[in-house]
Amino acid sequence: MSADRIDGPTPFHLRAIPGGARLELDGLRELIVQDVLTALLDPTDTTLWDRLHEVAELTPETRLPEGRLPYEELVSDLAERCSYRVPIYGRERLLELSRRLREIAAPKRLPQQQGRRVS
């Protein structure tokens, strides 16, 4: 396991950035794409597929009365079907995540400003 990778069924990376940390959820992104494609390509219910094609043919004049485009409603319906949790199993992985977060959150010394005097 690399220093910034947290393994699991949905592995991710944790990286320090100025002022905090960044979670890179590549595994979750892949699950979401799979979920969207599964929903769109469901042979037993082509409703989402049909709506996708309707959205592709939209013009500015085809807005709904409340101002929301069918695109936004399709996004919302697809999002309801998507994965959003990243399970982390096992004590070792949880401890590694905790260790990395503490390491990132630890106070760090700022480099001294050279050639400047504090008044």
C-alpha positions as a LaTeX table, in Angstrom:
\begin{tabular}{lrrr}
\hline
Residue & $x$ (\AA) & $y$ (\AA) & $z$ (\AA) \\
\hline
Met1 & 0.00 & 0.00 & 0.00 \\
Ser2 & 1.44 & 3.37 & $-0.96$ \\
Ala3 & 1.69 & 6.03 & 1.72 \\
Asp4 & $-1.35$ & 7.90 & 0.44 \\
Arg5 & $-3.56$ & 4.99 & $-0.70$ \\
Ile6 & $-6.22$ & 3.51 & 1.56 \\
Asp7 & $-7.10$ & 0.06 & 0.23 \\
Gly8 & $-10.51$ & $-1.50$ & 0.41 \\
Pro9 & $-13.40$ & $-2.52$ & $-1.77$ \\
Thr10 & $-13.37$ & 1.08 & $-3.03$ \\
Pro11 & $-9.77$ & 2.26 & $-2.65$ \\
Phe12 & $-8.98$ & 5.96 & $-2.46$ \\
His13 & $-6.04$ & 8.29 & $-1.98$ \\
Leu14 & $-5.58$ & 10.85 & 0.73 \\
Arg15 & $-3.19$ & 13.67 & $-0.06$ \\
Ala16 & $-2.07$ & 16.70 & 1.91 \\
Ile17 & $-2.75$ & 20.05 & 0.28 \\
Pro18 & $-2.08$ & 23.54 & 1.61 \\
Gly19 & $-4.62$ & 24.12 & 4.35 \\
Gly20 & $-6.05$ & 20.60 & 4.45 \\
Ala21 & $-6.40$ & 17.29 & 2.67 \\
Arg22 & $-7.79$ & 16.02 & $-0.61$ \\
Leu23 & $-9.61$ & 12.73 & $-1.00$ \\
Glu24 & $-9.19$ & 11.21 & $-4.45$ \\
Leu25 & $-12.09$ & 8.84 & $-4.87$ \\
Asp26 & $-11.22$ & 7.19 & $-8.18$ \\
Gly27 & $-12.93$ & 3.95 & $-7.15$ \\
Leu28 & $-16.13$ & 5.78 & $-6.24$ \\
Arg29 & $-16.08$ & 7.67 & $-9.53$ \\
Glu30 & $-15.93$ & 4.36 & $-11.40$ \\
Leu31 & $-18.82$ & 2.96 & $-9.34$ \\
Ile32 & $-20.91$ & 6.04 & $-10.14$ \\
Val33 & $-20.27$ & 5.71 & $-13.89$ \\
Gln34 & $-21.20$ & 2.03 & $-13.68$ \\
Asp35 & $-24.38$ & 2.89 & $-11.78$ \\
Val36 & $-25.38$ & 5.52 & $-14.35$ \\
Leu37 & $-24.74$ & 3.18 & $-17.28$ \\
Thr38 & $-26.58$ & 0.34 & $-15.56$ \\
Ala39 & $-29.59$ & 2.60 & $-14.99$ \\
Leu40 & $-29.55$ & 3.91 & $-18.56$ \\
Leu41 & $-29.08$ & 0.49 & $-20.15$ \\
Asp42 & $-31.65$ & $-1.38$ & $-18.03$ \\
Pro43 & $-33.53$ & $-3.53$ & $-20.59$ \\
Thr44 & $-36.54$ & $-3.87$ & $-18.27$ \\
Asp45 & $-37.06$ & $-0.11$ & $-17.86$ \\
Thr46 & $-36.03$ & 2.23 & $-20.67$ \\
Thr47 & $-37.51$ & 5.33 & $-19.03$ \\
Leu48 & $-34.12$ & 6.89 & $-18.21$ \\
Trp49 & $-32.76$ & 6.06 & $-21.66$ \\
Asp50 & $-35.79$ & 7.70 & $-23.27$ \\
Arg51 & $-35.43$ & 10.76 & $-21.05$ \\
Leu52 & $-31.73$ & 11.01 & $-21.96$ \\
His53 & $-32.66$ & 11.17 & $-25.63$ \\
Glu54 & $-35.36$ & 13.77 & $-24.90$ \\
Val55 & $-32.80$ & 15.91 & $-23.05$ \\
Ala56 & $-30.40$ & 15.59 & $-25.98$ \\
Glu57 & $-33.04$ & 17.14 & $-28.23$ \\
Leu58 & $-33.92$ & 20.07 & $-25.91$ \\
Thr59 & $-34.06$ & 23.65 & $-27.08$ \\
Pro60 & $-34.22$ & 26.76 & $-24.86$ \\
Glu61 & $-37.98$ & 26.93 & $-25.53$ \\
Thr62 & $-38.65$ & 23.53 & $-23.95$ \\
Arg63 & $-38.12$ & 24.58 & $-20.33$ \\
Leu64 & $-40.56$ & 23.40 & $-17.70$ \\
Pro65 & $-42.94$ & 26.00 & $-16.19$ \\
Glu66 & $-40.97$ & 26.27 & $-12.93$ \\
Gly67 & $-37.81$ & 27.00 & $-14.89$ \\
Arg68 & $-36.07$ & 23.66 & $-14.34$ \\
Leu69 & $-34.82$ & 21.91 & $-17.40$ \\
Pro70 & $-35.58$ & 18.23 & $-17.85$ \\
Tyr71 & $-31.77$ & 17.87 & $-17.78$ \\
Glu72 & $-31.70$ & 18.85 & $-14.10$ \\
Glu73 & $-34.45$ & 16.38 & $-13.26$ \\
Leu74 & $-32.63$ & 13.60 & $-15.13$ \\
Val75 & $-29.43$ & 14.43 & $-13.23$ \\
Ser76 & $-31.35$ & 14.22 & $-9.96$ \\
Asp77 & $-32.97$ & 10.89 & $-10.85$ \\
Leu78 & $-29.67$ & 9.37 & $-11.94$ \\
Ala79 & $-27.93$ & 10.67 & $-8.81$ \\
Glu80 & $-30.52$ & 8.86 & $-6.68$ \\
Arg81 & $-29.35$ & 5.59 & $-8.26$ \\
Cys82 & $-25.62$ & 6.21 & $-7.78$ \\
Ser83 & $-23.21$ & 4.94 & $-5.15$ \\
Tyr84 & $-22.07$ & 7.51 & $-2.61$ \\
Arg85 & $-20.49$ & 5.51 & 0.19 \\
Val86 & $-16.90$ & 4.33 & 0.47 \\
Pro87 & $-16.65$ & 1.41 & 2.89 \\
Ile88 & $-13.44$ & 1.05 & 4.86 \\
Tyr89 & $-13.15$ & $-2.41$ & 6.38 \\
Gly90 & $-10.73$ & $-3.63$ & 8.99 \\
Arg91 & $-8.96$ & $-2.09$ & 11.91 \\
Glu92 & $-5.68$ & $-1.73$ & 10.00 \\
Arg93 & $-7.21$ & 0.38 & 7.25 \\
Leu94 & $-9.12$ & 2.56 & 9.71 \\
Leu95 & $-5.95$ & 3.11 & 11.73 \\
Glu96 & $-4.03$ & 3.96 & 8.54 \\
Leu97 & $-6.69$ & 6.51 & 7.57 \\
Ser98 & $-6.61$ & 7.98 & 11.07 \\
Arg99 & $-2.79$ & 8.11 & 11.06 \\
Arg100 & $-2.71$ & 9.85 & 7.67 \\
Leu101 & $-5.36$ & 12.39 & 8.71 \\
Arg102 & $-3.47$ & 13.17 & 11.94 \\
Glu103 & $-0.24$ & 13.50 & 9.98 \\
Ile104 & $-1.85$ & 15.93 & 7.52 \\
Ala105 & $-3.59$ & 17.90 & 10.29 \\
Ala106 & $-0.47$ & 18.21 & 12.48 \\
Pro107 & 0.82 & 21.76 & 12.86 \\
Lys108 & 3.70 & 22.44 & 10.53 \\
Arg109 & 6.44 & 24.98 & 10.87 \\
Leu110 & 6.46 & 27.69 & 8.26 \\
Pro111 & 9.77 & 28.32 & 6.59 \\
Gln112 & 11.54 & 31.32 & 8.12 \\
Gln113 & 11.40 & 34.45 & 5.99 \\
Gln114 & 14.98 & 35.16 & 5.09 \\
Gly115 & 16.27 & 38.70 & 5.11 \\
Arg116 & 13.23 & 40.14 & 6.88 \\
Arg117 & 13.06 & 41.41 & 10.41 \\
Val118 & 9.94 & 41.39 & 12.54 \\
Ser119 & 9.30 & 44.72 & 14.28 \\
\hline
\end{tabular}
